[in-house]
Short mmCIF file of C-alpha atoms in Angstrom, two decimals:
data_model
loop_
_atom_site.label_atom_id
_atom_site.label_comp_id
_atom_site.label_asym_id
_atom_site.label_seq_id
_atom_site.Cartn_x
_atom_site.Cartn_y
_atom_site.Cartn_z
CA MET A 1 3.18 4.88 23.68
CA SER A 2 1.26 8.21 24.05
CA SER A 3 -2.37 8.28 24.76
CA ILE A 4 -4.63 7.20 21.85
CA THR A 5 -8.00 8.83 21.00
CA TRP A 6 -10.41 6.21 19.47
CA TYR A 7 -13.10 6.79 16.92
CA THR A 8 -15.74 4.84 15.23
CA TYR A 9 -16.36 4.92 11.56
CA LYS A 10 -19.60 3.98 9.79
CA PRO A 11 -19.53 4.54 5.91
CA ILE A 12 -22.95 5.79 4.38
CA ASP A 13 -22.57 3.05 1.76
CA THR A 14 -19.77 0.64 0.74
CA ILE A 15 -15.97 1.07 0.89
CA LEU A 16 -13.54 0.59 -1.96
CA VAL A 17 -9.75 0.43 -1.49
CA ARG A 18 -7.63 -0.56 -4.51
CA GLY A 19 -4.64 -2.76 -4.39
CA ALA A 20 -2.85 -5.05 -6.92
CA GLU A 21 -1.94 -8.81 -7.08
CA ASP A 22 1.78 -9.36 -6.88
CA ASP A 23 1.86 -11.73 -9.76
CA SER A 24 0.10 -9.75 -12.39
CA PHE A 25 -0.34 -6.37 -10.93
CA SER A 26 -3.88 -6.64 -11.73
CA ASN A 27 -6.47 -4.50 -9.73
CA ALA A 28 -7.69 -5.88 -6.36
CA ALA A 29 -9.59 -4.57 -3.52
CA ILE A 30 -8.50 -4.48 0.20
CA PHE A 31 -10.60 -4.55 3.35
CA PRO A 32 -10.49 -3.56 6.02
CA PRO A 33 -8.97 -0.31 4.78
CA PRO A 34 -5.16 0.08 5.58
CA ALA A 35 -4.18 2.35 8.24
CA GLN A 36 -2.18 4.32 5.63
CA THR A 37 -5.46 5.05 3.74
CA ILE A 38 -7.16 6.10 7.01
CA ALA A 39 -4.25 8.41 7.84
CA GLY A 40 -4.69 10.20 4.47
CA ALA A 41 -8.45 10.60 5.01
CA VAL A 42 -7.88 12.06 8.52
CA ARG A 43 -5.39 14.62 7.07
CA THR A 44 -7.95 15.68 4.48
CA ALA A 45 -10.72 15.88 7.03
CA TYR A 46 -8.27 18.24 9.17
CA LEU A 47 -7.95 20.60 6.32
CA LYS A 48 -11.53 20.79 5.44
CA GLU A 49 -12.83 21.21 8.96
CA ARG A 50 -10.61 24.20 9.19
CA ASN A 51 -11.67 25.61 5.89
CA ILE A 52 -8.02 25.43 4.64
CA CYS A 53 -7.51 25.36 0.94
CA ILE A 54 -6.03 21.98 -0.08
CA SER A 55 -4.10 23.74 -3.05
CA ASP A 56 -2.57 26.06 -0.39
CA TYR A 57 -1.51 23.15 1.66
CA ILE A 58 0.06 21.34 -1.24
CA ALA A 59 1.92 24.49 -2.33
CA LYS A 60 3.19 24.95 1.24
CA GLU A 61 1.47 28.26 1.57
CA ALA A 62 -0.70 27.31 4.62
CA ASP A 63 0.12 28.32 8.22
CA LYS A 64 3.16 26.61 9.68
CA VAL A 65 1.07 24.99 12.44
CA ILE A 66 -0.88 23.01 9.84
CA TYR A 67 2.46 21.17 8.83
CA GLU A 68 3.33 20.60 12.43
CA MET A 69 0.03 18.99 12.97
CA ILE A 70 -0.40 16.74 9.91
CA GLY A 71 2.98 16.98 8.14
CA GLU A 72 4.18 17.95 4.80
CA PRO A 73 2.42 16.79 1.62
CA SER A 74 3.79 13.40 0.42
CA ALA A 75 5.63 12.90 3.71
CA PRO A 76 4.29 10.61 6.45
CA PRO A 77 2.04 12.26 9.20
CA PRO A 78 3.56 12.99 12.47
CA PHE A 79 0.79 10.68 14.18
CA THR A 80 0.03 7.09 13.92
CA ILE A 81 -3.10 5.33 13.13
CA MET A 82 -4.04 2.35 15.39
CA GLY A 83 -6.13 -0.40 13.80
CA PRO A 84 -8.63 -0.36 12.29
CA LEU A 85 -10.57 -2.90 14.39
CA PHE A 86 -14.13 -4.07 14.02
CA GLU A 87 -16.49 -2.91 16.67
CA LYS A 88 -19.99 -4.40 17.46
CA ASP A 89 -21.99 -3.90 20.53
CA LYS A 90 -19.01 -2.24 22.21
CA GLU A 91 -16.97 -5.35 21.73
CA PHE A 92 -13.60 -5.23 19.75
CA PHE A 93 -12.30 -7.67 17.20
CA ILE A 94 -8.70 -7.96 16.05
CA PRO A 95 -7.00 -10.08 13.50
CA VAL A 96 -5.84 -13.47 14.74
CA PRO A 97 -2.04 -13.90 14.95
CA VAL A 98 -0.74 -15.91 12.18
CA THR A 99 1.21 -18.03 14.61
CA TRP A 100 -2.16 -19.54 15.96
CA PHE A 101 -3.21 -23.03 14.58
CA TYR A 102 -5.76 -25.60 15.54
CA GLN A 103 -6.07 -29.41 15.36
CA ARG A 104 -8.19 -30.31 12.37
CA ASN A 105 -8.83 -33.98 13.53
CA ASN A 106 -10.37 -33.03 16.80
CA LYS A 107 -14.22 -32.63 15.79
CA ASN A 108 -15.00 -31.20 19.36
CA ASP A 109 -12.92 -28.33 18.80
CA LYS A 110 -14.51 -27.15 15.57
CA ASP A 111 -18.22 -26.62 16.25
CA GLU A 112 -19.34 -24.48 13.19
CA CYS A 113 -21.93 -21.80 13.82
CA ARG A 114 -23.79 -20.62 10.83
CA ASP A 115 -25.68 -17.40 10.03
CA LYS A 116 -29.33 -17.24 8.48
CA ASN A 117 -27.76 -17.77 5.11
CA ASN A 118 -26.12 -20.89 6.36
CA LYS A 119 -22.77 -19.32 6.08
CA VAL A 120 -19.98 -20.35 8.60
CA ASN A 121 -19.20 -17.11 10.39
CA HIS A 122 -17.79 -18.09 13.70
CA ILE A 123 -16.17 -21.28 15.06
CA PRO A 124 -15.55 -21.96 18.90
CA ILE A 125 -12.12 -23.87 19.36
CA LYS A 126 -10.48 -24.86 22.53
CA ASP A 127 -7.06 -26.49 21.78
CA ILE A 128 -5.10 -23.81 20.12
CA VAL A 129 -1.66 -24.84 18.84
CA PRO A 130 0.77 -22.00 19.17
CA ALA A 131 3.98 -21.66 16.99
CA LYS A 132 7.18 -21.20 18.66
CA ILE A 133 10.43 -19.36 17.54
CA ILE A 134 13.04 -21.92 16.46
CA ASN A 135 16.80 -21.56 15.70
CA LYS A 136 18.93 -23.04 13.24
CA LYS A 137 20.05 -25.85 15.33
CA ASP A 138 16.61 -26.99 15.81
CA LEU A 139 15.98 -27.24 12.23
CA GLU A 140 19.22 -29.20 11.62
CA ASP A 141 18.17 -31.51 14.46
CA LYS A 142 14.95 -32.14 12.60
CA LYS A 143 16.82 -32.31 9.31
CA ILE A 144 14.66 -29.50 8.01
CA TYR A 145 16.47 -27.19 5.45
CA SER A 146 15.40 -23.87 3.84
CA SER A 147 16.89 -21.30 1.44
CA LYS A 148 15.53 -18.55 3.73
CA PRO A 149 15.32 -18.61 7.58
CA ILE A 150 12.41 -20.01 9.21
CA LYS A 151 11.53 -18.12 12.33
CA VAL A 152 8.43 -19.95 13.65
CA TRP A 153 7.02 -23.40 13.59
CA PRO A 154 3.78 -24.95 14.92
CA GLU A 155 4.10 -27.27 17.84
CA LYS A 156 2.68 -30.80 18.07
CA LEU A 157 3.73 -31.64 14.53
CA GLU A 158 2.47 -35.20 14.81
CA ASN A 159 -1.12 -33.77 14.48
CA SER A 160 -2.96 -32.54 11.56
CA ILE A 161 -3.43 -28.75 12.07
CA ASP A 162 -4.77 -25.85 10.22
CA THR A 163 -3.96 -22.16 10.32
CA LEU A 164 -6.25 -19.62 11.90
CA SER A 165 -4.96 -16.89 9.71
CA GLY A 166 -7.69 -14.72 8.32
CA TYR A 167 -10.07 -15.03 11.13
CA PHE A 168 -10.75 -12.46 13.96
CA ILE A 169 -11.13 -12.68 17.53
CA ASN A 170 -12.52 -10.60 20.56
CA ILE A 171 -9.75 -8.64 21.91
CA LYS A 172 -10.42 -9.91 25.30
CA ASP A 173 -9.61 -13.48 24.07
CA LEU A 174 -6.11 -12.53 22.88
CA ASN A 175 -4.43 -13.67 26.02
CA LEU A 176 -7.08 -16.29 27.16
CA LYS A 177 -5.72 -19.45 28.77
CA GLN A 178 -6.35 -22.07 26.10
CA ASP A 179 -7.02 -24.84 28.70
CA LYS A 180 -9.80 -23.05 30.50
CA GLU A 181 -12.53 -22.34 27.73
CA LYS A 182 -12.99 -22.14 24.01
CA ILE A 183 -12.17 -19.05 21.98
CA THR A 184 -14.55 -18.02 19.16
CA PHE A 185 -13.10 -17.21 16.01
CA TYR A 186 -14.88 -14.99 13.55
CA SER A 187 -14.70 -15.03 9.84
CA ALA A 188 -14.90 -12.08 7.72
CA ASP A 189 -18.53 -12.50 6.75
CA PHE A 190 -19.53 -11.87 10.37
CA PHE A 191 -18.44 -8.35 10.02
CA TYR A 192 -18.95 -7.41 6.15
CA CYS A 193 -19.96 -8.84 2.87
CA LYS A 194 -18.46 -8.21 -0.54
CA GLU A 195 -20.40 -6.69 -3.48
CA GLU A 196 -19.08 -7.11 -7.12
CA ARG A 197 -19.41 -4.06 -9.15
CA VAL A 198 -18.83 -3.43 -12.92
CA GLY A 199 -18.26 0.14 -14.30
CA VAL A 200 -17.32 1.88 -17.56
CA ALA A 201 -13.69 3.18 -17.82
CA LEU A 202 -13.02 6.72 -18.35
CA TYR A 203 -10.51 8.97 -19.97
CA ASP A 204 -8.63 11.61 -17.70
CA ASN A 205 -11.24 14.12 -18.94
CA ARG A 206 -14.06 11.73 -17.55
CA SER A 207 -15.27 10.86 -20.83
CA THR A 208 -16.29 7.11 -21.53
CA ARG A 209 -13.79 4.85 -23.06
CA GLU A 210 -15.79 2.80 -25.54
CA GLY A 211 -15.72 -0.93 -24.95
CA LYS A 212 -13.69 -0.69 -21.69
CA LEU A 213 -15.13 -2.14 -18.52
CA TYR A 214 -13.66 -2.63 -15.08
CA GLY A 215 -14.54 -4.59 -12.07
CA PHE A 216 -13.95 -4.21 -8.24
CA SER A 217 -15.08 -5.56 -5.05
CA HIS A 218 -16.94 -3.09 -2.79
CA PHE A 219 -17.42 -3.90 0.98
CA ARG A 220 -20.27 -3.10 2.98
CA LEU A 221 -20.32 -3.47 6.89
CA ASN A 222 -23.13 -5.86 8.42
CA ASN A 223 -25.60 -4.22 10.64
CA GLN A 224 -24.28 -2.90 14.14
CA VAL A 225 -20.72 -3.29 12.93
CA ARG A 226 -18.48 -0.24 12.74
CA LEU A 227 -14.77 0.23 12.16
CA LEU A 228 -12.55 1.54 15.07
CA PHE A 229 -9.44 3.37 14.78
CA GLY A 230 -7.10 5.23 17.13
CA LEU A 231 -5.10 8.38 16.75
CA THR A 232 -2.10 9.08 18.63
CA GLN A 233 -2.33 12.91 18.41
CA ASP A 234 -4.74 15.36 19.82
CA ASN A 235 -6.56 18.04 18.12
CA ILE A 236 -6.69 16.47 14.78
CA LEU A 237 -10.24 15.46 14.32
CA SER A 238 -13.33 16.93 16.10
CA ASP A 239 -15.68 14.84 18.38
CA LYS A 240 -17.65 13.76 15.32
CA GLY A 241 -17.81 14.65 11.67
CA TYR A 242 -17.46 13.01 8.26
CA ILE A 243 -14.27 11.74 6.41
CA LYS A 244 -13.89 10.04 3.10
CA ILE A 245 -12.07 6.71 3.02
CA GLY A 246 -10.94 4.82 -0.14
CA ALA A 247 -11.75 5.38 -3.69
CA GLU A 248 -14.81 6.96 -5.42
CA GLN A 249 -15.27 9.52 -2.61
CA ARG A 250 -17.14 7.29 -0.39
CA PHE A 251 -17.75 8.87 2.91
CA GLY A 252 -19.03 8.09 6.43
CA LEU A 253 -19.62 9.46 9.83
CA TYR A 254 -16.90 9.20 12.44
CA GLU A 255 -17.34 9.80 16.23
CA GLN A 256 -15.19 9.84 19.20
CA PHE A 257 -15.36 6.62 21.25
CA ASN A 258 -14.36 6.29 24.78
CA ASN A 259 -13.66 2.86 26.47
CA GLU A 260 -11.64 1.81 29.28
CA GLN A 261 -10.62 -1.53 27.77
CA LEU A 262 -8.93 0.10 24.76
CA LYS A 263 -6.56 2.14 27.10
CA ASN A 264 -4.58 -0.97 27.88
CA ILE A 265 -4.45 -3.13 24.72
CA TYR A 266 -0.97 -1.86 23.89
CA GLU A 267 0.55 -2.37 27.42
CA PRO A 268 0.23 -5.84 28.46
CA LYS A 269 2.84 -7.56 30.77
CA ASN A 270 5.41 -10.13 29.65
CA ALA A 271 5.17 -9.33 25.93
CA PHE A 272 7.70 -11.27 23.73
CA SER A 273 6.06 -10.63 20.47
CA TYR A 274 3.74 -7.99 18.56
CA LEU A 275 0.60 -8.40 16.50
CA ALA A 276 0.12 -6.18 13.50
CA LEU A 277 -3.40 -4.61 13.43
CA SER A 278 -2.96 -3.40 9.71
CA TYR A 279 -0.62 -3.64 6.96
CA ILE A 280 3.06 -3.05 7.81
CA PRO A 281 5.50 -1.83 5.12
CA CYS A 282 7.89 -4.63 3.92
CA SER A 283 11.05 -2.48 4.62
CA GLN A 284 14.48 -3.88 5.37
CA GLU A 285 14.26 -2.74 8.83
CA ASN A 286 10.81 -4.64 9.35
CA GLN A 287 12.19 -7.62 7.62
CA GLN A 288 14.71 -8.07 10.32
CA LYS A 289 11.82 -7.96 12.98
CA VAL A 290 9.29 -10.10 11.40
CA LEU A 291 8.55 -13.58 12.80
CA ALA A 292 5.72 -14.79 10.71
CA PHE A 293 3.19 -13.34 8.05
CA ASP A 294 0.76 -14.58 5.42
CA ARG A 295 0.64 -13.51 1.83
CA VAL A 296 2.12 -10.11 1.06
CA ALA A 297 -0.21 -7.50 -0.29
CA TYR A 298 0.57 -4.70 -2.72
CA PHE A 299 -1.05 -1.23 -2.93
CA GLY A 300 -0.13 2.30 -3.57
CA GLY A 301 -2.57 5.05 -2.76
CA TRP A 302 -3.12 8.51 -3.89
CA ASP A 303 -0.24 11.24 -3.64
CA MET A 304 -2.18 14.54 -3.08
CA ALA A 305 0.84 16.59 -3.76
CA LYS A 306 1.60 15.00 -7.09
CA GLY A 307 -1.91 14.46 -8.06
CA PHE A 308 -0.99 10.91 -9.06
CA HIS A 309 -0.86 7.46 -7.83
CA LYS A 310 1.91 6.39 -5.50
CA PRO A 311 4.27 3.62 -6.52
CA MET A 312 3.12 0.10 -5.52
CA GLN A 313 4.56 -1.02 -2.06
CA ALA A 314 4.62 -4.51 -0.45
CA TYR A 315 3.02 -4.93 2.90
CA TYR A 316 2.87 -7.65 5.48
CA PRO A 317 -0.88 -8.23 6.30
CA PRO A 318 -2.81 -7.65 9.35
CA GLY A 319 -2.07 -10.58 11.78
CA SER A 320 1.41 -10.66 11.16
CA VAL A 321 3.76 -11.17 14.03
CA PHE A 322 6.96 -9.22 14.89
CA ALA A 323 9.67 -9.71 17.41
CA GLU A 324 9.79 -5.91 18.17
CA VAL A 325 7.37 -3.04 18.67
CA ILE A 326 6.83 -1.04 15.47
CA GLU A 327 3.95 1.27 14.55
CA ASN A 328 0.36 -0.23 14.74
CA THR A 329 1.11 -3.36 16.64
CA ILE A 330 0.20 -4.43 20.16
CA PRO A 331 2.07 -6.67 22.44
CA ILE A 332 0.99 -10.28 22.72
CA GLU A 333 1.29 -11.51 26.28
CA GLU A 334 3.84 -14.23 26.91
CA ASP A 335 2.41 -17.86 27.23
CA LYS A 336 4.19 -19.31 30.30
CA ASN A 337 3.21 -22.76 29.13
CA ALA A 338 4.59 -22.52 25.67
#
């Protein structure tokens, strides 16, 4: 992979990114913001920082170099967004692979740590139970049958285990040997809080729709926490500036962030699987590569060229594990003891 330039992002207020539930297509909120949302915000910032009229860009009347740098309207950008991660005190946190589990019946391996509001926000665990890739013959030997292929399965099936999906870990602990020390797993509450908001629905002309309300969850980063994202192309963003991420024109400060530790996160040795840092499209190609994933998410986004919402798309959530490298994944070092 080419070199990556990293940026921190601290919103001035809250962030709102809209999605939809797959069963009812009702409105939902997504956090952290998907890489696709950040990519759109970066392209808009590129235009504004260079005083390029967005209408000229949409009408394809801007300079040719503009389209070479950020791509055509409605087309994917020529660069990749890595992350986002969480950054706190120059430590970096990533989603836990969905193939990690822990033994629920071992009290010594689940020492809950609570914050000042008595909420559990991080848990030290020593004995992690990894999942392994299994083939059809293994399933038949265990007399397990499924209408769809099962690609991973937790080991030590005789014990009671729980998933660690939805937690975050320090990136330094991703390949930590599990027999040496405990790994601390952080819940979402460690990084941000959710704020419920209710508003009045509007018509297209921004007038009020009588008797129509809507509700969304906004997300606010905790003190000392920032989002961190990587950009695989130079000369797109300045060293620092403002970008708007998500709905309701919410904005924040971005700033270039240099750290040696981040240079090697996507090139470890002995990689045999790859961890998704953000949402990965549920395409036919990616379906052949996915090993494990949690509940699929649905969201669309805003089509700048059409001035309308994009169609809803299904995505594998952060923490999903793939057998091959794809955009916005990092290799997971092979566990020789597995």
